[in-house]
PDB file of C-alpha atoms in Angstrom:
ATOM      1  CA  MET A   1     109.735 117.469 123.798  1.00 38.00           C
ATOM      2  CA  THR A   2     110.743 117.622 120.130  1.00 39.00           C
ATOM      3  CA  GLU A   3     113.290 119.330 117.955  1.00 41.00           C
ATOM      4  CA  GLY A   4     112.412 122.868 116.989  1.00 39.00           C
ATOM      5  CA  ASN A   5     112.431 122.107 113.282  1.00 40.00           C
ATOM      6  CA  GLU A   6     109.871 119.251 113.524  1.00 42.00           C
ATOM      7  CA  ARG A   7     106.838 119.882 111.317  1.00 43.00           C
ATOM      8  CA  GLN A   8     103.389 119.824 112.942  1.00 42.00           C
ATOM      9  CA  ASP A   9     102.130 117.197 110.490  1.00 44.00           C
ATOM     10  CA  ASP A  10     104.782 114.797 111.777  1.00 54.00           C
ATOM     11  CA  PHE A  11     102.429 114.278 114.702  1.00 68.00           C
ATOM     12  CA  ALA A  12      99.092 112.607 115.318  1.00 83.00           C
ATOM     13  CA  VAL A  13      97.156 113.864 118.322  1.00 92.00           C
ATOM     14  CA  THR A  14      94.801 111.250 119.733  1.00 95.00           C
ATOM     15  CA  VAL A  15      92.697 110.985 122.882  1.00 97.00           C
ATOM     16  CA  ILE A  16      91.824 108.057 125.119  1.00 97.00           C
ATOM     17  CA  GLU A  17      88.719 108.841 127.136  1.00 97.00           C
ATOM     18  CA  ILE A  18      87.281 106.831 130.037  1.00 97.00           C
ATOM     19  CA  ASP A  19      83.800 107.776 131.177  1.00 96.00           C
ATOM     20  CA  TYR A  20      83.493 106.345 134.673  1.00 94.00           C
ATOM     21  CA  THR A  21      80.633 105.992 137.117  1.00 90.00           C
ATOM     22  CA  PRO A  22      81.214 108.425 140.000  1.00 89.00           C
ATOM     23  CA  ASN A  23      80.958 107.464 143.665  1.00 90.00           C
ATOM     24  CA  THR A  24      81.843 103.809 143.070  1.00 90.00           C
ATOM     25  CA  LEU A  25      84.338 101.593 144.841  1.00 90.00           C
ATOM     26  CA  ASP A  26      87.940 101.124 143.691  1.00 93.00           C
ATOM     27  CA  PRO A  27      88.487 104.566 142.116  1.00 92.00           C
ATOM     28  CA  GLY A  28      92.030 103.530 141.200  1.00 94.00           C
ATOM     29  CA  ARG A  29      90.565 101.245 138.512  1.00 95.00           C
ATOM     30  CA  VAL A  30      90.148 104.240 136.182  1.00 95.00           C
ATOM     31  CA  PHE A  31      93.819 105.181 136.372  1.00 95.00           C
ATOM     32  CA  ARG A  32      94.996 101.562 136.097  1.00 97.00           C
ATOM     33  CA  SER A  33      92.843 101.181 133.011  1.00 97.00           C
ATOM     34  CA  MET A  34      94.127 104.403 131.450  1.00 97.00           C
ATOM     35  CA  ALA A  35      97.774 103.469 132.026  1.00 97.00           C
ATOM     36  CA  ALA A  36      97.257  99.993 130.548  1.00 98.00           C
ATOM     37  CA  LEU A  37      95.349 101.336 127.522  1.00 98.00           C
ATOM     38  CA  ILE A  38      98.102 103.871 126.779  1.00 97.00           C
ATOM     39  CA  GLU A  39     100.660 101.041 126.823  1.00 97.00           C
ATOM     40  CA  ALA A  40      98.394  98.887 124.642  1.00 98.00           C
ATOM     41  CA  PHE A  41      98.068 101.610 121.991  1.00 97.00           C
ATOM     42  CA  GLN A  42     101.826 102.220 122.086  1.00 96.00           C
ATOM     43  CA  SER A  43     102.370  98.532 121.347  1.00 97.00           C
ATOM     44  CA  ILE A  44      99.797  98.607 118.530  1.00 97.00           C
ATOM     45  CA  ASP A  45     101.548 101.625 117.004  1.00 95.00           C
ATOM     46  CA  ARG A  46     104.914  99.843 117.074  1.00 95.00           C
ATOM     47  CA  ASN A  47     103.510  96.775 115.343  1.00 96.00           C
ATOM     48  CA  LEU A  48     101.582  98.785 112.740  1.00 94.00           C
ATOM     49  CA  ALA A  49     104.671 100.882 111.954  1.00 91.00           C
ATOM     50  CA  GLY A  50     106.822  97.760 111.779  1.00 91.00           C
ATOM     51  CA  ALA A  51     104.443  96.332 109.195  1.00 91.00           C
ATOM     52  CA  VAL A  52     105.338  99.091 106.721  1.00 87.00           C
ATOM     53  CA  SER A  53     108.971  99.819 107.612  1.00 82.00           C
ATOM     54  CA  ALA A  54     111.425  98.172 109.955  1.00 78.00           C
ATOM     55  CA  THR A  55     113.132 101.526 110.502  1.00 81.00           C
ATOM     56  CA  VAL A  56     110.158 103.627 111.624  1.00 83.00           C
ATOM     57  CA  GLU A  57     109.645 104.027 115.362  1.00 88.00           C
ATOM     58  CA  PRO A  58     106.611 105.817 116.810  1.00 91.00           C
ATOM     59  CA  GLU A  59     107.213 107.774 120.007  1.00 91.00           C
ATOM     60  CA  VAL A  60     104.192 108.671 122.148  1.00 92.00           C
ATOM     61  CA  TYR A  61     104.135 111.700 124.451  1.00 92.00           C
ATOM     62  CA  LEU A  62     101.509 112.547 127.047  1.00 92.00           C
ATOM     63  CA  GLU A  63     100.434 116.088 126.238  1.00 92.00           C
ATOM     64  CA  ARG A  64      97.922 116.508 129.088  1.00 92.00           C
ATOM     65  CA  VAL A  65      95.266 114.803 131.184  1.00 94.00           C
ATOM     66  CA  GLU A  66      91.831 116.431 131.320  1.00 92.00           C
ATOM     67  CA  ALA A  67      89.271 116.173 134.110  1.00 83.00           C
ATOM     68  CA  GLY A  68      85.581 115.297 133.960  1.00 83.00           C
ATOM     69  CA  SER A  69      85.753 112.054 132.120  1.00 89.00           C
ATOM     70  CA  ILE A  70      89.418 111.069 132.285  1.00 93.00           C
ATOM     71  CA  ARG A  71      90.949 112.115 128.951  1.00 95.00           C
ATOM     72  CA  ALA A  72      94.581 111.440 128.078  1.00 95.00           C
ATOM     73  CA  VAL A  73      95.719 113.532 125.127  1.00 94.00           C
ATOM     74  CA  LEU A  74      98.613 111.806 123.354  1.00 94.00           C
ATOM     75  CA  ARG A  75     100.936 113.131 120.686  1.00 91.00           C
ATOM     76  CA  THR A  76     102.795 110.681 118.455  1.00 90.00           C
ATOM     77  CA  LEU A  77     106.090 111.480 116.771  1.00 86.00           C
ATOM     78  CA  LEU A  78     107.369 109.294 113.937  1.00 83.00           C
ATOM     79  CA  ARG A  79     111.121 108.893 113.827  1.00 77.00           C
ATOM     80  CA  GLU A  80     113.209 107.241 111.124  1.00 67.00           C
ATOM     81  CA  VAL A  81     116.158 105.148 112.280  1.00 55.00           C
ATOM     82  CA  ASP A  82     119.216 105.366 109.986  1.00 52.00           C
ATOM     83  CA  ASP A  83     117.365 104.726 106.738  1.00 49.00           C
ATOM     84  CA  ASP A  84     118.728 106.749 103.819  1.00 51.00           C
ATOM     85  CA  ALA A  85     115.817 105.560 101.677  1.00 45.00           C
ATOM     86  CA  LEU A  86     113.367 107.567 103.812  1.00 47.00           C
ATOM     87  CA  LYS A  87     115.392 110.733 104.274  1.00 51.00           C
ATOM     88  CA  ASN A  88     113.961 113.862 102.651  1.00 48.00           C
ATOM     89  CA  LEU A  89     110.755 112.022 101.705  1.00 50.00           C
ATOM     90  CA  ASP A  90     107.326 113.108 102.856  1.00 64.00           C
ATOM     91  CA  TRP A  91     106.423 109.732 104.379  1.00 70.00           C
ATOM     92  CA  LYS A  92     105.444 110.765 107.903  1.00 77.00           C
ATOM     93  CA  PRO A  93     101.874 111.976 107.203  1.00 80.00           C
ATOM     94  CA  LEU A  94     101.205 108.762 105.280  1.00 81.00           C
ATOM     95  CA  VAL A  95     102.418 106.467 108.040  1.00 85.00           C
ATOM     96  CA  GLY A  96     100.839 108.625 110.743  1.00 87.00           C
ATOM     97  CA  GLN A  97      97.446 108.331 109.055  1.00 89.00           C
ATOM     98  CA  TYR A  98      97.915 104.565 108.849  1.00 91.00           C
ATOM     99  CA  LEU A  99      98.611 104.282 112.567  1.00 93.00           C
ATOM    100  CA  VAL A 100      95.368 106.096 113.338  1.00 95.00           C
ATOM    101  CA  LYS A 101      93.309 104.157 110.770  1.00 95.00           C
ATOM    102  CA  GLY A 102      94.826 100.895 111.950  1.00 96.00           C
ATOM    103  CA  LYS A 103      93.811 101.526 115.554  1.00 97.00           C
ATOM    104  CA  GLN A 104      90.335 102.584 114.459  1.00 97.00           C
ATOM    105  CA  GLN A 105      89.932  99.455 112.331  1.00 97.00           C
ATOM    106  CA  LEU A 106      91.154  97.187 115.130  1.00 98.00           C
ATOM    107  CA  LEU A 107      88.712  98.756 117.611  1.00 98.00           C
ATOM    108  CA  THR A 108      85.848  98.513 115.101  1.00 98.00           C
ATOM    109  CA  TRP A 109      86.683  94.811 114.665  1.00 98.00           C
ATOM    110  CA  LEU A 110      86.535  94.371 118.452  1.00 97.00           C
ATOM    111  CA  ASP A 111      83.227  96.199 118.861  1.00 97.00           C
ATOM    112  CA  GLY A 112      80.596  93.801 120.198  1.00 97.00           C
ATOM    113  CA  LYS A 113      83.076  90.999 120.846  1.00 97.00           C
ATOM    114  CA  SER A 114      83.637  89.512 124.291  1.00 97.00           C
ATOM    115  CA  LYS A 115      86.233  87.007 123.049  1.00 97.00           C
ATOM    116  CA  VAL A 116      88.048  85.693 119.977  1.00 97.00           C
ATOM    117  CA  GLU A 117      86.179  82.746 118.515  1.00 94.00           C
ATOM    118  CA  SER A 118      88.833  81.398 116.150  1.00 95.00           C
ATOM    119  CA  ARG A 119      92.232  81.893 114.574  1.00 95.00           C
ATOM    120  CA  THR A 120      90.439  82.619 111.293  1.00 96.00           C
ATOM    121  CA  GLU A 121      88.920  85.741 112.848  1.00 96.00           C
ATOM    122  CA  VAL A 122      92.343  87.096 113.768  1.00 97.00           C
ATOM    123  CA  LEU A 123      93.720  86.309 110.313  1.00 97.00           C
ATOM    124  CA  GLY A 124      90.836  88.335 108.869  1.00 97.00           C
ATOM    125  CA  LEU A 125      91.756  91.270 111.114  1.00 97.00           C
ATOM    126  CA  ARG A 126      95.384  90.993 110.043  1.00 97.00           C
ATOM    127  CA  GLU A 127      94.401  90.962 106.364  1.00 96.00           C
ATOM    128  CA  GLY A 128      92.224  94.033 106.863  1.00 96.00           C
ATOM    129  CA  LEU A 129      95.098  95.932 108.470  1.00 96.00           C
ATOM    130  CA  LEU A 130      97.385  94.924 105.605  1.00 94.00           C
ATOM    131  CA  GLU A 131      94.896  96.203 103.027  1.00 93.00           C
ATOM    132  CA  ILE A 132      94.949  99.742 104.446  1.00 92.00           C
ATOM    133  CA  ALA A 133      98.741  99.858 104.922  1.00 90.00           C
ATOM    134  CA  PRO A 134     100.741 102.202 102.661  1.00 83.00           C
ATOM    135  CA  ASP A 135     102.762 100.178 100.179  1.00 73.00           C
ATOM    136  CA  ASN A 136     105.064 101.895  97.660  1.00 63.00           C
ATOM    137  CA  VAL A 137     102.730 104.870  97.477  1.00 56.00           C
ATOM    138  CA  GLU A 138     104.021 107.810  95.409  1.00 55.00           C
ATOM    139  CA  GLY A 139     107.433 106.231  95.103  1.00 52.00           C
ATOM    140  CA  LEU A 140     107.999 105.897  98.849  1.00 55.00           C
ATOM    141  CA  ARG A 141     109.953 102.783  99.756  1.00 59.00           C
ATOM    142  CA  LEU A 142     107.436 101.376 102.217  1.00 67.00           C
ATOM    143  CA  SER A 143     106.850  97.655 101.870  1.00 73.00           C
ATOM    144  CA  ALA A 144     103.708  96.541 103.697  1.00 84.00           C
ATOM    145  CA  ARG A 145     103.668  93.064 105.202  1.00 90.00           C
ATOM    146  CA  PRO A 146     101.358  91.232 107.626  1.00 93.00           C
ATOM    147  CA  ILE A 147     101.758  91.820 111.344  1.00 95.00           C
ATOM    148  CA  PRO A 148     102.910  88.540 112.951  1.00 94.00           C
ATOM    149  CA  ILE A 149      99.803  86.943 114.400  1.00 96.00           C
ATOM    150  CA  GLU A 150     101.420  86.396 117.795  1.00 95.00           C
ATOM    151  CA  ARG A 151     102.094  90.155 118.072  1.00 96.00           C
ATOM    152  CA  LEU A 152      98.557  90.996 117.006  1.00 97.00           C
ATOM    153  CA  LEU A 153      97.142  88.620 119.609  1.00 97.00           C
ATOM    154  CA  ASP A 154      99.428  90.111 122.248  1.00 97.00           C
ATOM    155  CA  ASP A 155      98.110  93.579 121.402  1.00 98.00           C
ATOM    156  CA  LEU A 156      94.571  92.264 121.815  1.00 98.00           C
ATOM    157  CA  ARG A 157      95.568  90.858 125.208  1.00 98.00           C
ATOM    158  CA  LYS A 158      96.965  94.248 126.237  1.00 98.00           C
ATOM    159  CA  LEU A 159      93.689  95.917 125.274  1.00 98.00           C
ATOM    160  CA  SER A 160      91.848  93.239 127.234  1.00 98.00           C
ATOM    161  CA  ASP A 161      94.037  93.932 130.267  1.00 98.00           C
ATOM    162  CA  GLY A 162      93.447  97.655 129.791  1.00 98.00           C
ATOM    163  CA  VAL A 163      89.654  97.490 130.024  1.00 98.00           C
ATOM    164  CA  ALA A 164      89.540  94.700 132.636  1.00 98.00           C
ATOM    165  CA  PRO A 165      89.577  97.080 135.671  1.00 97.00           C
ATOM    166  CA  LEU A 166      86.500  98.967 134.424  1.00 97.00           C
ATOM    167  CA  LEU A 167      82.980  98.391 135.703  1.00 96.00           C
ATOM    168  CA  PRO A 168      80.155  97.402 133.318  1.00 95.00           C
ATOM    169  CA  SER A 169      78.792 100.934 133.753  1.00 95.00           C
ATOM    170  CA  ASP A 170      82.107 102.508 132.676  1.00 96.00           C
ATOM    171  CA  SER A 171      82.994 103.132 129.037  1.00 97.00           C
ATOM    172  CA  ALA A 172      86.069 104.000 126.981  1.00 98.00           C
ATOM    173  CA  GLU A 173      86.714 105.632 123.618  1.00 98.00           C
ATOM    174  CA  PHE A 174      89.569 106.386 121.239  1.00 98.00           C
ATOM    175  CA  GLU A 175      89.310 109.768 119.542  1.00 97.00           C
ATOM    176  CA  PHE A 176      91.080 111.373 116.596  1.00 95.00           C
ATOM    177  CA  ASP A 177      90.160 114.580 114.794  1.00 92.00           C
ATOM    178  CA  GLY A 178      86.716 114.676 116.412  1.00 92.00           C
ATOM    179  CA  ILE A 179      85.875 111.082 115.464  1.00 95.00           C
ATOM    180  CA  SER A 180      85.318 108.697 118.386  1.00 97.00           C
ATOM    181  CA  THR A 181      85.683 104.920 118.205  1.00 98.00           C
ATOM    182  CA  THR A 182      84.390 102.727 121.018  1.00 98.00           C
ATOM    183  CA  ILE A 183      86.876 100.634 122.985  1.00 98.00           C
ATOM    184  CA  GLU A 184      85.034  97.389 123.754  1.00 98.00           C
ATOM    185  CA  THR A 185      85.159  97.018 127.540  1.00 98.00           C
ATOM    186  CA  ARG A 186      83.705  93.477 127.607  1.00 97.00           C
ATOM    187  CA  PHE A 187      86.486  91.931 125.532  1.00 98.00           C
ATOM    188  CA  ARG A 188      88.730  89.426 127.296  1.00 98.00           C
ATOM    189  CA  ILE A 189      91.549  87.189 126.099  1.00 98.00           C
ATOM    190  CA  SER A 190      94.097  85.362 128.260  1.00 96.00           C
ATOM    191  CA  GLN A 191      97.609  84.113 127.545  1.00 94.00           C
ATOM    192  CA  ASP A 192      96.340  80.519 127.677  1.00 92.00           C
ATOM    193  CA  GLU A 193      93.692  81.322 125.054  1.00 96.00           C
ATOM    194  CA  ILE A 194      96.343  82.958 122.858  1.00 96.00           C
ATOM    195  CA  GLU A 195      98.508  79.839 123.063  1.00 94.00           C
ATOM    196  CA  LEU A 196      95.550  77.691 121.959  1.00 94.00           C
ATOM    197  CA  LEU A 197      94.912  79.967 118.972  1.00 96.00           C
ATOM    198  CA  LEU A 198      98.572  79.749 117.941  1.00 95.00           C
ATOM    199  CA  THR A 199      98.866  75.976 118.374  1.00 95.00           C
ATOM    200  CA  GLN A 200      98.543  73.535 115.491  1.00 95.00           C
ATOM    201  CA  GLN A 201      99.608  70.378 117.329  1.00 95.00           C
ATOM    202  CA  THR A 202     100.952  69.251 120.692  1.00 95.00           C
ATOM    203  CA  VAL A 203     103.715  66.780 121.504  1.00 96.00           C
ATOM    204  CA  GLU A 204     103.692  65.092 124.907  1.00 96.00           C
ATOM    205  CA  SER A 205     106.451  63.280 126.752  1.00 96.00           C
ATOM    206  CA  THR A 206     106.961  61.983 130.289  1.00 97.00           C
ATOM    207  CA  ALA A 207     110.349  61.735 131.989  1.00 96.00           C
ATOM    208  CA  GLU A 208     112.099  61.793 135.341  1.00 96.00           C
ATOM    209  CA  MET A 209     113.533  65.210 136.118  1.00 95.00           C
ATOM    210  CA  VAL A 210     115.074  67.134 138.983  1.00 95.00           C
ATOM    211  CA  LEU A 211     113.417  70.513 139.476  1.00 95.00           C
ATOM    212  CA  LEU A 212     114.918  73.202 141.682  1.00 95.00           C
ATOM    213  CA  VAL A 213     112.091  74.689 143.735  1.00 94.00           C
ATOM    214  CA  LYS A 214     111.946  78.444 143.184  1.00 93.00           C
ATOM    215  CA  LYS A 215     108.439  79.322 144.383  1.00 91.00           C
ATOM    216  CA  PRO A 216     106.178  76.747 146.076  1.00 91.00           C
ATOM    217  CA  ASP A 217     102.413  77.058 146.021  1.00 86.00           C
ATOM    218  CA  TYR A 218     101.328  76.965 149.645  1.00 79.00           C
ATOM    219  CA  LEU A 219      97.626  77.557 148.998  1.00 76.00           C
ATOM    220  CA  GLY A 220      97.125  75.170 146.096  1.00 68.00           C
ATOM    221  CA  ARG A 221      95.579  77.781 143.828  1.00 65.00           C
ATOM    222  CA  SER A 222      98.325  78.258 141.266  1.00 75.00           C
ATOM    223  CA  ARG A 223     101.325  76.586 139.628  1.00 87.00           C
ATOM    224  CA  TRP A 224     104.658  75.936 141.288  1.00 94.00           C
ATOM    225  CA  GLU A 225     107.701  77.758 139.928  1.00 95.00           C
ATOM    226  CA  PHE A 226     110.908  75.783 139.271  1.00 96.00           C
ATOM    227  CA  LYS A 227     114.331  76.186 137.706  1.00 94.00           C
ATOM    228  CA  LEU A 228     114.905  73.675 134.921  1.00 92.00           C
ATOM    229  CA  GLY A 229     118.439  74.119 133.649  1.00 88.00           C
ATOM    230  CA  ASP A 230     118.739  77.826 132.847  1.00 90.00           C
ATOM    231  CA  GLN A 231     114.974  78.273 132.472  1.00 92.00           C
ATOM    232  CA  THR A 232     112.295  79.246 134.949  1.00 94.00           C
ATOM    233  CA  VAL A 233     109.202  77.115 134.365  1.00 95.00           C
ATOM    234  CA  GLU A 234     105.792  76.762 135.944  1.00 94.00           C
ATOM    235  CA  ALA A 235     104.211  73.384 136.599  1.00 95.00           C
ATOM    236  CA  LYS A 236     100.945  72.096 137.992  1.00 93.00           C
ATOM    237  CA  MET A 237     101.390  69.754 140.957  1.00 93.00           C
ATOM    238  CA  ARG A 238      99.269  66.635 140.385  1.00 93.00           C
ATOM    239  CA  ASP A 239     100.654  64.468 143.197  1.00 94.00           C
ATOM    240  CA  GLU A 240      97.924  65.092 145.787  1.00 92.00           C
ATOM    241  CA  ALA A 241      99.340  62.649 148.335  1.00 92.00           C
ATOM    242  CA  TRP A 242     102.708  64.425 148.333  1.00 93.00           C
ATOM    243  CA  LEU A 243     100.965  67.812 148.469  1.00 91.00           C
ATOM    244  CA  ASP A 244      99.067  66.759 151.586  1.00 90.00           C
ATOM    245  CA  GLY A 245     102.360  65.939 153.280  1.00 91.00           C
ATOM    246  CA  PHE A 246     103.844  69.257 152.219  1.00 91.00           C
ATOM    247  CA  ARG A 247     100.882  71.313 153.417  1.00 87.00           C
ATOM    248  CA  THR A 248     100.702  69.545 156.786  1.00 88.00           C
ATOM    249  CA  GLY A 249     104.424  70.082 157.376  1.00 87.00           C
ATOM    250  CA  HIS A 250     105.497  66.423 157.076  1.00 88.00           C
ATOM    251  CA  THR A 251     107.621  67.303 154.024  1.00 89.00           C
ATOM    252  CA  ILE A 252     110.073  70.166 154.500  1.00 87.00           C
ATOM    253  CA  LEU A 253     111.325  72.349 151.651  1.00 90.00           C
ATOM    254  CA  LYS A 254     114.123  74.838 152.235  1.00 89.00           C
ATOM    255  CA  PRO A 255     115.795  77.291 149.835  1.00 89.00           C
ATOM    256  CA  GLY A 256     117.969  75.347 147.395  1.00 90.00           C
ATOM    257  CA  TYR A 257     115.958  72.120 147.674  1.00 94.00           C
ATOM    258  CA  SER A 258     114.932  70.236 144.537  1.00 94.00           C
ATOM    259  CA  LEU A 259     112.256  67.692 143.691  1.00 95.00           C
ATOM    260  CA  ARG A 260     113.038  64.441 141.889  1.00 96.00           C
ATOM    261  CA  ALA A 261     109.813  63.778 140.048  1.00 97.00           C
ATOM    262  CA  ILE A 262     108.014  62.222 137.119  1.00 97.00           C
ATOM    263  CA  VAL A 263     107.127  65.179 134.911  1.00 97.00           C
ATOM    264  CA  LYS A 264     104.844  65.371 131.876  1.00 97.00           C
ATOM    265  CA  SER A 265     105.744  68.041 129.332  1.00 96.00           C
ATOM    266  CA  GLU A 266     103.385  69.193 126.610  1.00 96.00           C
ATOM    267  CA  MET A 267     104.993  71.144 123.779  1.00 96.00           C
ATOM    268  CA  ALA A 268     102.669  73.324 121.715  1.00 96.00           C
ATOM    269  CA  ILE A 269     103.816  73.599 118.074  1.00 95.00           C
ATOM    270  CA  GLY A 270     102.563  76.526 116.016  1.00 94.00           C
ATOM    271  CA  PHE A 271     101.393  76.706 112.409  1.00 92.00           C
ATOM    272  CA  GLU A 272     104.870  77.766 111.282  1.00 84.00           C
ATOM    273  CA  ALA A 273     106.612  74.922 113.167  1.00 87.00           C
ATOM    274  CA  ALA A 274     107.795  77.219 115.973  1.00 89.00           C
ATOM    275  CA  VAL A 275     107.374  76.247 119.619  1.00 92.00           C
ATOM    276  CA  VAL A 276     104.519  78.309 121.039  1.00 94.00           C
ATOM    277  CA  ALA A 277     104.837  77.162 124.645  1.00 93.00           C
ATOM    278  CA  THR A 278     105.794  74.207 126.800  1.00 94.00           C
ATOM    279  CA  ARG A 279     103.579  73.272 129.729  1.00 93.00           C
ATOM    280  CA  TYR A 280     104.658  71.035 132.604  1.00 96.00           C
ATOM    281  CA  GLU A 281     102.832  68.855 135.128  1.00 96.00           C
ATOM    282  CA  VAL A 282     104.444  67.087 138.083  1.00 96.00           C
ATOM    283  CA  LEU A 283     102.710  63.709 138.067  1.00 96.00           C
ATOM    284  CA  ARG A 284     104.560  62.107 140.985  1.00 96.00           C
ATOM    285  CA  VAL A 285     107.201  63.314 143.418  1.00 96.00           C
ATOM    286  CA  LEU A 286     109.847  60.635 143.992  1.00 96.00           C
ATOM    287  CA  GLY A 287     111.840  62.504 146.608  1.00 94.00           C
ATOM    288  CA  VAL A 288     113.311  65.761 147.883  1.00 95.00           C
ATOM    289  CA  ILE A 289     116.970  66.587 147.212  1.00 94.00           C
ATOM    290  CA  ALA A 290     118.663  68.953 149.659  1.00 89.00           C
ATOM    291  CA  THR A 291     121.009  70.560 147.142  1.00 71.00           C
ATOM    292  CA  ASP A 292     121.150  73.511 144.781  1.00 49.00           C
ATOM    293  CA  SER A 293     123.824  71.998 142.555  1.00 48.00           C
ATOM    294  CA  PRO A 294     123.174  73.185 138.951  1.00 49.00           C
ATOM    295  CA  ALA A 295     124.398  69.832 137.650  1.00 43.00           C
ATOM    296  CA  GLN A 296     121.406  68.097 139.212  1.00 43.00           C
ATOM    297  CA  HIS A 297     118.609  70.409 138.143  1.00 42.00           C
ATOM    298  CA  HIS A 298     117.762  68.440 135.014  1.00 45.00           C
ATOM    299  CA  LEU A 299     118.362  64.739 134.630  1.00 44.00           C
ATOM    300  CA  PRO A 300     118.447  63.002 131.233  1.00 42.00           C
ATOM    301  CA  PRO A 301     115.062  61.448 130.367  1.00 42.00           C
ATOM    302  CA  GLY A 302     116.267  57.894 131.123  1.00 42.00           C
ATOM    303  CA  ASP A 303     113.435  55.410 131.448  1.00 43.00           C
ATOM    304  CA  GLU A 304     110.086  56.665 130.223  1.00 42.00           C
ATOM    305  CA  ALA A 305     107.295  56.653 132.762  1.00 40.00           C
ATOM    306  CA  GLY A 306     103.822  55.695 131.812  1.00 37.00           C
TER     307      GLY A 306
END
């Protein structure tokens, strides 16, 4: 698993424990939750390590799984990547302790929360993680900086996805060195909610476009999937009259067919002027084009539609 000359204090041994209610339906939920939580904590480790050094990579190994309550015992190795400044320096215990404290602080922040109320809350979490990060301690060239808020929110989403399969009667904990920290199982955050938290302003436009149909929505419960130029995009279908014809079989769509339509795009701009996301709505279908020619997938805006 590791090189023979690795020192024991290069590692942090942590435990994720799920205490489940026996004799309940969907037993696979416990294992789905455990797998997702392991991946969530791996992502958190990467982002915490990246906040103190761009050249430190944590590697997580599954040491064993214990019965009773499901307990995954994980061992984390810290590896430097071609950084002469860190060679022969005793930085690993310092960073390893930070990874553990960072996860504990994040989970403590989540305790009692079912959702994120505001961007300000997340900025407070980020500031708290920065305050406990090692920064030029004992001459080590570690330069602490804030975790990008979009990465922090994505880690929160992964934790949310990790506990989502659990029942209200189930519970989960993170353990290190005999100290247990509760993993809040009621917390939920979606990708749409993350986009709202990251968005400072939105810019809307309406134009005629040709969209190559990639994945229709036959049941009317989700978005359609299209190819727009080289991109795959999702769009809500707002033209109910056209949808009725499609669902009753009056309008035929075959592989390679495109829709000529009036499309509204809403571009979400973040607080640092970056594009957070672009959402699309098909307002009106003008016709079906029986072609998969790449040159016709995206028409110039032309006349604006009201």
